Coordinates of C-alpha atoms (C1' of nucleotides) in Angstrom, one line a residue:
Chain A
X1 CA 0.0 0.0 0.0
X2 CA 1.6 3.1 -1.3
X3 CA -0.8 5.6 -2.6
X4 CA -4.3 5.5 -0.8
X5 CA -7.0 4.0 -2.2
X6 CA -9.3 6.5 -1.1
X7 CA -7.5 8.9 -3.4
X8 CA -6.9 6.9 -6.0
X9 CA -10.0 6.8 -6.7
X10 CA -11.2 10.6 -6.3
X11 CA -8.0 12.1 -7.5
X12 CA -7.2 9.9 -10.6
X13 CA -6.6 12.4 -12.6
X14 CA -3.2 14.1 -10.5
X15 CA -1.9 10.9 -9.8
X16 CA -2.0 9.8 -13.1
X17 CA 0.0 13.1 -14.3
X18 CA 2.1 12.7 -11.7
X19 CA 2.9 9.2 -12.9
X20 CA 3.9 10.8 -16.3
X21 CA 5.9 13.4 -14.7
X22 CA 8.1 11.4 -13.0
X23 CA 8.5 9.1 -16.1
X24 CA 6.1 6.1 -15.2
X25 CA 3.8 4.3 -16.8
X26 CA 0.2 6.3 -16.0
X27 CA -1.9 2.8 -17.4
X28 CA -0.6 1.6 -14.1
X29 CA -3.7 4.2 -12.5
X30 CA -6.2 2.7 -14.9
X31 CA -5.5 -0.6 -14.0
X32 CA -5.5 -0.5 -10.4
X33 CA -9.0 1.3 -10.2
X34 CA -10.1 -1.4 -12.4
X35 CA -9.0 -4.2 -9.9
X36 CA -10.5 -1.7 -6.9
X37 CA -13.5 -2.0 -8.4
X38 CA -13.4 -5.9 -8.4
X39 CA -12.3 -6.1 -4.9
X40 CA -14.8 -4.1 -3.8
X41 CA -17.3 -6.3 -5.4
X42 CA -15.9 -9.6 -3.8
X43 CA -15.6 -8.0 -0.8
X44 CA -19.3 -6.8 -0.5
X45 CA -19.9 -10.6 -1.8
X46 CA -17.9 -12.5 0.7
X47 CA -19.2 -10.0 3.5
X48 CA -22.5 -10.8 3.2
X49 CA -21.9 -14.4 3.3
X50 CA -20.0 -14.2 6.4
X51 CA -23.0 -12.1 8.2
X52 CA -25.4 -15.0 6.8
X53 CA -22.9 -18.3 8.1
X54 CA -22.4 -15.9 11.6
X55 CA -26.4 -15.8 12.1
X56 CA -26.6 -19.5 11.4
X57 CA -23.3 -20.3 13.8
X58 CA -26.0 -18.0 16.6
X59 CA -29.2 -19.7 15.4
X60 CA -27.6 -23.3 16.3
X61 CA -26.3 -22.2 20.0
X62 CA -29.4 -20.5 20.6
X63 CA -31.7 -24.1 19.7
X64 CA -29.3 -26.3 21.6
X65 CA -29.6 -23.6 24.7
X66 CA -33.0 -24.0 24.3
X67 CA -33.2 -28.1 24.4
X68 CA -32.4 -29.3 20.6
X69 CA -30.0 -32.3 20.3
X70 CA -26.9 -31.0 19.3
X71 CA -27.4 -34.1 16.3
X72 CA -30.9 -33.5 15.4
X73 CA -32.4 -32.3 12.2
X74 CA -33.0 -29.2 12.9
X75 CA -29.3 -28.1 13.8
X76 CA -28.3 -30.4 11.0
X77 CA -30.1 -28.6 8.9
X78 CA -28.0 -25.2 10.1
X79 CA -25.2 -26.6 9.9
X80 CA -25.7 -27.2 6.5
X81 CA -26.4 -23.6 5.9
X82 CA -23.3 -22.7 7.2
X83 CA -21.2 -25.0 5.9
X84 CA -22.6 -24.0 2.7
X85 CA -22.2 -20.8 3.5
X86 CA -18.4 -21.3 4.6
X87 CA -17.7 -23.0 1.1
X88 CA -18.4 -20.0 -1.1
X89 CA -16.7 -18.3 1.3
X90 CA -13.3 -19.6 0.9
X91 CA -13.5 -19.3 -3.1
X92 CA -14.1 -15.4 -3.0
X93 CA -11.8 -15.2 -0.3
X94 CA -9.3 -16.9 -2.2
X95 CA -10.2 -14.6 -5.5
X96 CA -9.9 -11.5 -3.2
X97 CA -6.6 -12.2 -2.0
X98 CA -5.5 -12.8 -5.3
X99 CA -7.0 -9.3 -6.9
X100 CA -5.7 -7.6 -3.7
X101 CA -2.0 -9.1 -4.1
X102 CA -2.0 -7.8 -7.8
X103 CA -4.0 -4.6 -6.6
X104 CA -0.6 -3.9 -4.1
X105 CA 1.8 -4.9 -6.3
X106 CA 0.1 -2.1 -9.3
X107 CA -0.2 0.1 -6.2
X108 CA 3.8 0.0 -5.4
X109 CA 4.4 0.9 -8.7
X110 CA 2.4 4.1 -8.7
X111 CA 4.8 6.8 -7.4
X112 CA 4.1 9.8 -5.1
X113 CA 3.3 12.7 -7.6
X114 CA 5.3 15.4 -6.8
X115 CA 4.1 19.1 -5.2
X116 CA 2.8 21.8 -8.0
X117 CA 6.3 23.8 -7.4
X118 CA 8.1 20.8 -8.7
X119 CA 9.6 21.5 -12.3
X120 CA 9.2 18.8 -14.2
X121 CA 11.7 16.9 -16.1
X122 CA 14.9 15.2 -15.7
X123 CA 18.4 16.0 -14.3
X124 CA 18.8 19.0 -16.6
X125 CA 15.5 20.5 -15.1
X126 CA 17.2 20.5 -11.6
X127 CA 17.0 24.4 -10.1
X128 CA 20.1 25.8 -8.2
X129 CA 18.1 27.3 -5.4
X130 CA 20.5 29.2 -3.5
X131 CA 24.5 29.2 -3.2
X132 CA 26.4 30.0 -0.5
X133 CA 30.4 30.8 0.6
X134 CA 32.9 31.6 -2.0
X135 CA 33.9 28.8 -4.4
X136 CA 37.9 28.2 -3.8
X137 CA 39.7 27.3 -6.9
X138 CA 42.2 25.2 -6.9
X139 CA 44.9 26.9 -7.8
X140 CA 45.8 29.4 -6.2
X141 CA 48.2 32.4 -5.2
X142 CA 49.1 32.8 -1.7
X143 CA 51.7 36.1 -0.4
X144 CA 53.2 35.8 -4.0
X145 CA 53.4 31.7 -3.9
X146 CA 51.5 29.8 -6.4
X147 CA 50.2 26.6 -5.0
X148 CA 47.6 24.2 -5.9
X149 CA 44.8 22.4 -3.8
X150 CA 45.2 19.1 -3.1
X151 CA 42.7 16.0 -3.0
X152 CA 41.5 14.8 0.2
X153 CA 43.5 11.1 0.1
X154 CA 46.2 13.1 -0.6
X155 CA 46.2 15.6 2.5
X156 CA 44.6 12.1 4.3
X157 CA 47.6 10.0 3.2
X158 CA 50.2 13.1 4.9
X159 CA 48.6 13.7 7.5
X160 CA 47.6 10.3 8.4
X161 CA 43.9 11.1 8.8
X162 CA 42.4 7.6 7.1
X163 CA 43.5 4.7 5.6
X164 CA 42.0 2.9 2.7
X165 CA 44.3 0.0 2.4
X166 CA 44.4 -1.3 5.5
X167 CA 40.4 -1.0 5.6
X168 CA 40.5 -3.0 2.6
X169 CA 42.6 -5.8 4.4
X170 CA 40.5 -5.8 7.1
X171 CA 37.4 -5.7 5.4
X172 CA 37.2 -4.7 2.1
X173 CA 37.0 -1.6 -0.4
X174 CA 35.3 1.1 1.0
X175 CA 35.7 0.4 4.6
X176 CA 37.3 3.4 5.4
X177 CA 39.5 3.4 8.7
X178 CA 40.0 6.8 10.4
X179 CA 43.5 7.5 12.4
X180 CA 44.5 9.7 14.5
X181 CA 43.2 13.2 14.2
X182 CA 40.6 12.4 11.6
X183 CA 39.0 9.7 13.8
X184 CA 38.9 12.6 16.1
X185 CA 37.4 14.5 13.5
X186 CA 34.7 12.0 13.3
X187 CA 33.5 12.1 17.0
X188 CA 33.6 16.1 16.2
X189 CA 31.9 16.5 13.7
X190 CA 28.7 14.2 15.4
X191 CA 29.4 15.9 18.3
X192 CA 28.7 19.1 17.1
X193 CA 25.8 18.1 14.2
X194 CA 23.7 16.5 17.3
X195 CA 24.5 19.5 19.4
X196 CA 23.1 22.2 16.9
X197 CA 20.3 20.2 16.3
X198 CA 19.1 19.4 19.3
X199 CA 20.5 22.5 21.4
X200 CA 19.7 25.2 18.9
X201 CA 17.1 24.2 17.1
X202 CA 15.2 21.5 19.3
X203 CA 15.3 18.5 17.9
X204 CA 15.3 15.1 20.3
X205 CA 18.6 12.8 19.8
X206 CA 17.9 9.6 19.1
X207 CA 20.7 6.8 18.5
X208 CA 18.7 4.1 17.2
X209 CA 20.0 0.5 16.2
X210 CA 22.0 0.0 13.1
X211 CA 20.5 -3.2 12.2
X212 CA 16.4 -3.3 11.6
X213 CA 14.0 -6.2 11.1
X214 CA 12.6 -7.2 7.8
X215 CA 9.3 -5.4 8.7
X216 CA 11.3 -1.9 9.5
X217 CA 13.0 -2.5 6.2
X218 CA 9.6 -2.6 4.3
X219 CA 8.2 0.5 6.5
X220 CA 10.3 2.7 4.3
X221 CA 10.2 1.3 1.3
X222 CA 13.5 -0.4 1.1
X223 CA 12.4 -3.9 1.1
X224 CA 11.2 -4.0 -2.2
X225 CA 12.3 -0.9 -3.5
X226 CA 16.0 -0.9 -2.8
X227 CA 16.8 -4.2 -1.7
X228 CA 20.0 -4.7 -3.4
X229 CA 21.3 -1.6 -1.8
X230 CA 21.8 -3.1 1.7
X231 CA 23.7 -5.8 3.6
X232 CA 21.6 -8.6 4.6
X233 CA 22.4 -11.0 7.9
X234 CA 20.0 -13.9 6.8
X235 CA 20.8 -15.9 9.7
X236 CA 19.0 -13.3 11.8
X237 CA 16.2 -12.0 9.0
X238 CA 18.3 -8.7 10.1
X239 CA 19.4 -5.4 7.3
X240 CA 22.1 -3.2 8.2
X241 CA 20.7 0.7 8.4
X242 CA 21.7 2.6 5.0
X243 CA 20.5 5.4 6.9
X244 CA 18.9 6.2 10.7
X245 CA 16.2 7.1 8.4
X246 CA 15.2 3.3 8.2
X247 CA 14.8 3.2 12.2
X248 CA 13.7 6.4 13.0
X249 CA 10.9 6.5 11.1
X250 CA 10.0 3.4 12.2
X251 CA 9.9 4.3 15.8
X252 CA 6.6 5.4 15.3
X253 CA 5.0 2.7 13.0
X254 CA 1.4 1.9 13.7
X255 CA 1.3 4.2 16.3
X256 CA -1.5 7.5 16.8
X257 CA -0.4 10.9 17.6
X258 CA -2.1 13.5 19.6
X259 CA -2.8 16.3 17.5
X260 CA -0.6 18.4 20.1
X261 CA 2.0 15.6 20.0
X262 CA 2.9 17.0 16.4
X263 CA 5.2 18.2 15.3
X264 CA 8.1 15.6 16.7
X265 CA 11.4 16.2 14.9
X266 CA 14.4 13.9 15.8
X267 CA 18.2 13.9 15.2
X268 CA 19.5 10.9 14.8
X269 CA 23.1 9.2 14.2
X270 CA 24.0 6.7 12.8
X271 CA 26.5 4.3 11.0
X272 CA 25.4 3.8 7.0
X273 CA 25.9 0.7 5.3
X274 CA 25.5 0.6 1.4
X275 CA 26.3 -1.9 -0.7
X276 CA 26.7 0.6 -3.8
X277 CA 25.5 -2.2 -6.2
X278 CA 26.1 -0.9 -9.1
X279 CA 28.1 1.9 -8.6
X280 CA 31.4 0.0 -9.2
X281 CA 34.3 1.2 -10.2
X282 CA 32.7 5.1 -10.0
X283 CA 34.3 7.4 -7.0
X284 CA 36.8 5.5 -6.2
X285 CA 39.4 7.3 -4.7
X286 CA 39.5 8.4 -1.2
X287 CA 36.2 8.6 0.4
X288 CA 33.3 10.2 -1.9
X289 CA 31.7 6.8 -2.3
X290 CA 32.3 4.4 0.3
X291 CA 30.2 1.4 2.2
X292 CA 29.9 2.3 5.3
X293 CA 30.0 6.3 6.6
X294 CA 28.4 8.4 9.6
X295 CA 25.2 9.9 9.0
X296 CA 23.1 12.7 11.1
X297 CA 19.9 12.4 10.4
X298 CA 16.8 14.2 10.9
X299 CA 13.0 13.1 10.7
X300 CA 10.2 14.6 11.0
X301 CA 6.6 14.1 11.7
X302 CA 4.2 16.8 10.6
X303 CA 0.7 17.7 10.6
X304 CA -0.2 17.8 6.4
X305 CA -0.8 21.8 6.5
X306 CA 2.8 22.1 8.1
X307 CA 4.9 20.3 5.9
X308 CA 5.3 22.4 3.3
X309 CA 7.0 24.9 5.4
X310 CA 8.8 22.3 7.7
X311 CA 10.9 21.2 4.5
X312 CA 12.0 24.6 4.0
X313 CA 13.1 24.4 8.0
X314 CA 14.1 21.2 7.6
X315 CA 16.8 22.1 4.9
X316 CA 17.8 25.5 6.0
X317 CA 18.7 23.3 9.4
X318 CA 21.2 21.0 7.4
X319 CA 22.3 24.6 5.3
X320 CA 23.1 25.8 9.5
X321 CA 25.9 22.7 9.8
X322 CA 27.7 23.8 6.8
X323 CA 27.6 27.7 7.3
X324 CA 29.0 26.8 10.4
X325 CA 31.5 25.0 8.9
X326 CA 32.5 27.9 6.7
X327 CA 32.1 25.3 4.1
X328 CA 30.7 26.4 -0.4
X329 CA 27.3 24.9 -0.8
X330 CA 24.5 25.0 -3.1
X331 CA 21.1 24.3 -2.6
X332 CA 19.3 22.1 -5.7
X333 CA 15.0 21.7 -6.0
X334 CA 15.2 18.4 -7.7
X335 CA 13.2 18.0 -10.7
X336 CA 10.3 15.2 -11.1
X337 CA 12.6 12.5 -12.4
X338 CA 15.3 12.9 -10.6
X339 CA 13.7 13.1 -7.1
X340 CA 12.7 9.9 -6.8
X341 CA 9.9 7.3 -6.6
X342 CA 8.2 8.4 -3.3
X343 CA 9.3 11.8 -2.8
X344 CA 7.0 14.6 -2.9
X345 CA 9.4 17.6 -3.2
X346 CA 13.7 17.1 -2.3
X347 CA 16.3 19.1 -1.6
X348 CA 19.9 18.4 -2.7
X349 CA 22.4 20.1 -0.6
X350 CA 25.9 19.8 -2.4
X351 CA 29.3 21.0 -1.2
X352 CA 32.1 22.7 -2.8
X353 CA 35.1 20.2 -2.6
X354 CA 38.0 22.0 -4.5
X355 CA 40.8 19.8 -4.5
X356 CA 38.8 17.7 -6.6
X357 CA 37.0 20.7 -8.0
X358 CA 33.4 19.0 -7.0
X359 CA 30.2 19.6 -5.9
X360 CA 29.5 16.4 -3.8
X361 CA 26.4 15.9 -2.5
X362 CA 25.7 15.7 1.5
X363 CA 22.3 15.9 2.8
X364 CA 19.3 14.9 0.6
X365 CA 16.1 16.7 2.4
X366 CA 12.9 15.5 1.3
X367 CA 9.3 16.1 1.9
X368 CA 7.4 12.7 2.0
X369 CA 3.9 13.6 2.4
X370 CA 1.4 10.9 3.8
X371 CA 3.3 7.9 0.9
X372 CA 5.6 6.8 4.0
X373 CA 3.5 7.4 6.6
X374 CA 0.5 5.1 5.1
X375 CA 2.9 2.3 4.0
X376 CA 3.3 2.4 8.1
X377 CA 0.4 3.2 9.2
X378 CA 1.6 6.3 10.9
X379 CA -1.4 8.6 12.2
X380 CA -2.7 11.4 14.4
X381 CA -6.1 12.6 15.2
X382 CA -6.9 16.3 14.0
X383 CA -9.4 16.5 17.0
X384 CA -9.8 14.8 20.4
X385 CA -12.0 12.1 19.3
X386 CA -12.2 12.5 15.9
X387 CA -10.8 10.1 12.8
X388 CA -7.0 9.4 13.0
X389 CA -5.3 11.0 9.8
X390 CA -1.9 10.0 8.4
X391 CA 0.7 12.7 9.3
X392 CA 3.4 13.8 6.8
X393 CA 7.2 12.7 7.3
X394 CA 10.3 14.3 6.5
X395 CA 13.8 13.6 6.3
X396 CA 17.2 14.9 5.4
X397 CA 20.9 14.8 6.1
X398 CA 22.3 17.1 8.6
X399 CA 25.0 15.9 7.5
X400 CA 26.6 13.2 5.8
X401 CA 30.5 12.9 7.1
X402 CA 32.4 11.0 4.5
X403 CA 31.6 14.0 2.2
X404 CA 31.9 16.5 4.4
X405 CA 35.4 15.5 6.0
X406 CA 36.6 15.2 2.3
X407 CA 35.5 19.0 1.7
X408 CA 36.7 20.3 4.4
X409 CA 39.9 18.8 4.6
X410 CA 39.8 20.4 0.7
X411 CA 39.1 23.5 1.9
X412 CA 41.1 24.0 5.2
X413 CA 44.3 22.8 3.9
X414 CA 47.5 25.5 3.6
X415 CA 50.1 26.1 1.5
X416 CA 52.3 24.2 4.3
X417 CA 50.0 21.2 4.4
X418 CA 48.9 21.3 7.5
X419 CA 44.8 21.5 8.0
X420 CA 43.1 24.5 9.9
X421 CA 40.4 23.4 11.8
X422 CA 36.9 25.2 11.4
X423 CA 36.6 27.7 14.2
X424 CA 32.8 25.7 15.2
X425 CA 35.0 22.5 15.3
X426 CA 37.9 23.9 17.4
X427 CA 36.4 23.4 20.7
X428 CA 35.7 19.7 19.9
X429 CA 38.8 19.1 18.3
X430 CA 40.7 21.0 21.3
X431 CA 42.9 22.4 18.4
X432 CA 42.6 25.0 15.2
X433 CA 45.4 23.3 13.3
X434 CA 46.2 19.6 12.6
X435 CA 49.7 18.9 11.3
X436 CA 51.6 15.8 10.0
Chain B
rG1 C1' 21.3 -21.0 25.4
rG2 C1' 18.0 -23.7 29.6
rA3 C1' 13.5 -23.6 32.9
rG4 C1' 9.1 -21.1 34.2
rA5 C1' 5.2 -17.2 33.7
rG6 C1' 2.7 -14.1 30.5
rG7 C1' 0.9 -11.0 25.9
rU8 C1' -7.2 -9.1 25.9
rC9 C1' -10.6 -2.5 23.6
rG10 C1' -5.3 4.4 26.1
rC11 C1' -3.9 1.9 31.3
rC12 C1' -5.3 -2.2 34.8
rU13 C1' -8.1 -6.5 34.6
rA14 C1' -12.4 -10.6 33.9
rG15 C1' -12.9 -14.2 30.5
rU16 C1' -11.2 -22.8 29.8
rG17 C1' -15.9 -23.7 22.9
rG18 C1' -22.0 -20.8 21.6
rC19 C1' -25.6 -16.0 27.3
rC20 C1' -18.3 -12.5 24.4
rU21 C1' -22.4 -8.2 19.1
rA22 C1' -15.3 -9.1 25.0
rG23 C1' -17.7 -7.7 31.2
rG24 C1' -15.6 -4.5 35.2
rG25 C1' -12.3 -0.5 37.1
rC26 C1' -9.2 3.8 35.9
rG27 C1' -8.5 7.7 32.5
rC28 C1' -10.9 10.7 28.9
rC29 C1' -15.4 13.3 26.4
rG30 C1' -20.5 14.9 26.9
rC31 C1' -24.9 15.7 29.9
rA32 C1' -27.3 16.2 34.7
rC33 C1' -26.7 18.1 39.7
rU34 C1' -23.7 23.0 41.6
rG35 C1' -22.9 29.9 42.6
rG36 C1' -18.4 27.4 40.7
rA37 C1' -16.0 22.9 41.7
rA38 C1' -15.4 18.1 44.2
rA39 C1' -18.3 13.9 44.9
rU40 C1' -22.3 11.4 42.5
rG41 C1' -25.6 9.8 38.5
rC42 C1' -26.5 8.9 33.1
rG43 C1' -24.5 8.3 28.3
rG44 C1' -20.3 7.8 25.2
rU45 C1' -15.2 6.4 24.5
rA46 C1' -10.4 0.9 19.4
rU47 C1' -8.6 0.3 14.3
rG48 C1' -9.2 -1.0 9.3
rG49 C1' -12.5 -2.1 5.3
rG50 C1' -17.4 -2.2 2.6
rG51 C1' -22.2 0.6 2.2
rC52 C1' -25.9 6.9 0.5
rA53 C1' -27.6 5.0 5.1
rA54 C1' -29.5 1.6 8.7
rC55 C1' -25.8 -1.5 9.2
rC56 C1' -22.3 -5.3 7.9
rC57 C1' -17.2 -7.7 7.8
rA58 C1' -12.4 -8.3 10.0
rU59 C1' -9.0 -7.8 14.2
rC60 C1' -8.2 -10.5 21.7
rG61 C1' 0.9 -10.7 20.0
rA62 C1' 1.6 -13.0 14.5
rG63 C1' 0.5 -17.0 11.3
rG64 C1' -1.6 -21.8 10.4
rG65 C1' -5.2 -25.8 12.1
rU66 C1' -9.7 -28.4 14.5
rU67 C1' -15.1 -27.0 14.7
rC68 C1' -21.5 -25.4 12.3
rA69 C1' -19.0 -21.9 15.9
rA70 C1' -12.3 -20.1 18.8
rA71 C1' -10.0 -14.7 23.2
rU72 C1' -11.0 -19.9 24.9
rC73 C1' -8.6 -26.2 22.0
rC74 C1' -4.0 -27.8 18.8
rC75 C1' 0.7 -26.5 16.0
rU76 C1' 4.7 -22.9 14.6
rC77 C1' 6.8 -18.3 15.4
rC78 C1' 7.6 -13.3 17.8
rC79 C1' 7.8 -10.4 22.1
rU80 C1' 7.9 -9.2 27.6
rC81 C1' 9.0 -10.7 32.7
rU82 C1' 11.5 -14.0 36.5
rC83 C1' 15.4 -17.5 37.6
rC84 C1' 19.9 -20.1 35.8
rG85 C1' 24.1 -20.2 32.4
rC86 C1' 27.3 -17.3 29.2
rC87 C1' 29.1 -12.4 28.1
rA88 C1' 31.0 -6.5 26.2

RNA sequence: GGAGAGGUCGCCUAGUGGCCUAGGGCGCCGCACUGGAAAUGCGGUAUGGGGCAACCCAUCGAGGGUUCAAAUCCCUCCCUCUCCGCCA
């Protein structure tokens, strides 16, 4: 269950254009409100059967109560009903499940359509939003010295900050391990992300597991959707987290909110796994692409009229962690196809990386609407008493560290070689300078 | 991992095959009483689905099974608690 039946039906019409605008098949629609239909029908059928066999089951304790033999004819004879009853029964059952399997399956293939202010088209219809900081080149002339920026595994390799090989030995490619000052620079940079979101702008930490059940994986969509994207323990039935998103969100999985219990915003670390199927032999120096990073990540649970505005928040929180930084960003509103399947409006926050003159993305900030939130049944009730609704959810980055430590070992380093430590950092490093 | 006890409508709890269309208490929401309140009384108070509606169907941790009929009996699994073992 993905988009609602319920509006399915009664706004056909913008899901089906929002099918097309995101490059999916829009018969999909058609179909699906043609097996509704027939489910409906059995349903109403098999119903009706169930209310007749249920009076029958009554009618036979109410004669034996009242002195029939439990054998006689006359509770024979309901019995017979019933189990007549009971056989027509299991054959629309049967047919229902089967229209309501192929129902869910058209259903999962019908994507979220995107919000009005989305443009539509592919990659090349993506919108530079805002930018921010001064883009350093990479070469560059210093008190009359010409010198050039390096790459991060080169300044990592000098300085000692990570080491891919030996990660590789111990693991595999794209097991990063940090040494040294840039394993401090790890606990830093969590540090401060989880203290600026929680201390300045509210949020409720949350360090959740980093491996979810089979169920949680399904919640947000990766079980079908991106299966091949995580590591699997199928000993246990257990995925290791791509993202806190996965348990976060799933905190609150068939569970009703309060209306004044909204709107709850967490920040969340956590280790990432990704198995970057696919991606092989792309990025594959130092650590733009990698298999397992650190993540914070924020999630949100909105009431539908607030989160709109509460993506704008949402991304201008993640925007906070990089001005702090001092680090070049821009800000991108993706375009229809490039968004994503159940996205309703995203955000893609890139960073300014100039020793490999980049933009690399780091948070992805996304707007959700009630897609995730129905697939787990996550709902609130407008007014004491009244019908639960489905709330909104929101996520996005705040921040991604692989990235980030690669731009901002880009940007910090000097002429020397030695790294200058971001003044917001300084106090959790317990340094402004890291040297060889 | 071993042994035992449990998982019922927000919370507590009753319920060992048909009077359970799940009873009671607490909490909550109405209404009555009151100058206002407390106390008390009366009524209401799960979720999903189908139906214009009356109403109907499903759900008592999950899934199977027995039966005309399952909260109740049987099987498998999950979770919680207690004790034991092991352990960062």
């Amino acid at each position: 269950m993905s988009i609602g039946l319920v509006r399915l039906r009664e706004d056909s019409d913008r899901i089906r254009q929002g099918a097309i605008d995101k490059g999916e098949d829009p018969a999909i629609v058609d179909q699906a409100l043609v097996l509704d239909g027939r489910r409906r029908q059995l349903l109403g059928d098999s119903d009706r059967l169930k209310a007749e066999r249920n009076t029958a089951s009554k009618q036979i304790g109410e004669a034996i109560r009242a002195g029939a033999a439990p054998n006689g004819p006359e509770v024979a004879a309901l019995k017979q009903a019933s189990t007549d009853a009971g056989a027509q029964i299991e054959k629309l059952d049967a047919e229902l499940a089967a229209t309501e399997s192929a129902l869910d399956a058209l259903l999962l293939r019908i994507p979220n359509p995107a919000d009005p202010d989305v443009p539509v088209g592919d990659e090349s219809a993506n919108q530079v939003v805002r930018t921010w900081g001064d883009l350093l080149p990479k070469d560059e002339t210093s008190d009359g010295t010409a010198w050039t920026r390096r790459p991060h595994w080169d300044i990592a390799a000098d300085l000692k900050m990570f080491d891919l090989e030996r990660g590789a030995k111990i693991t595999g490619s794209g097991f990063p391990v940090y040494t040294g000052q840039g394993s401090r620079l790890q606990r830093a940079l969590i540090d401060m992300m989880l203290d600026i979101h929680t201390a300045e702008h509210g949020m409720t930490e949350i360090w959740p597991p980093a491996l979810v059940n089979a169920a949680s994986a399904r919640g947000t969509g990766q079980i079908p959707d991106k299966e091949d994207l995580m590591y699997v323990v199928p000993r246990d039935d257990l995925y290791l987290v791509p993202t806190a998103e996965v348990p976060v969100t799933n905190l609150h999985r068939d569970e009703i909110f309060e209306a004044d219990q909204l709107p709850i915003r967490y920040a969340a670390y956590s280790p990432c796994f990704r198995r970057e199927a696919g991606a092989a032999g792309k990025d594959t120096r130092g650590i733009l692409r990698v298999h397992q990073f650190d993540k914070v990540e924020m999630v949100f649970f909105e009431k539908p009229e607030a989160s709109a505005e509460a993506l704008e928040w949402l991304t201008g929180r993640a925007e906070v962690i990089l001005q702090r930084l001092g680090l070049a960003y821009r800000v991108l509103l993706m375009a229809t196809k490039d968004m994503g399947f159940v996205q309703a409006k995203k955000y893609d926050i890139e960073v300014w990386a100039p020793g490999v003159e980049r933009w690399l993305e780091v948070s992805s900030c996304s707007n959700f609407r009630d897609y995730q939130a129905r697939r787990m049944a996550i709902r609130y009730r407008p007014e004491a008493g009244g019908k639960p609704e489905l709330v909104h959810t929101l996520n996005g980055s705040g921040l991604a560290l692989a990235r980030t430590v690669a731009a901002i070992m880009e940007t910090y380093q000097q002429p020397d070689g030695s790294l200058a430590v971001p003044e917001a950092l300084q106090p959790y490093m317990r340094t402004d300078r890291i040297t060889a």
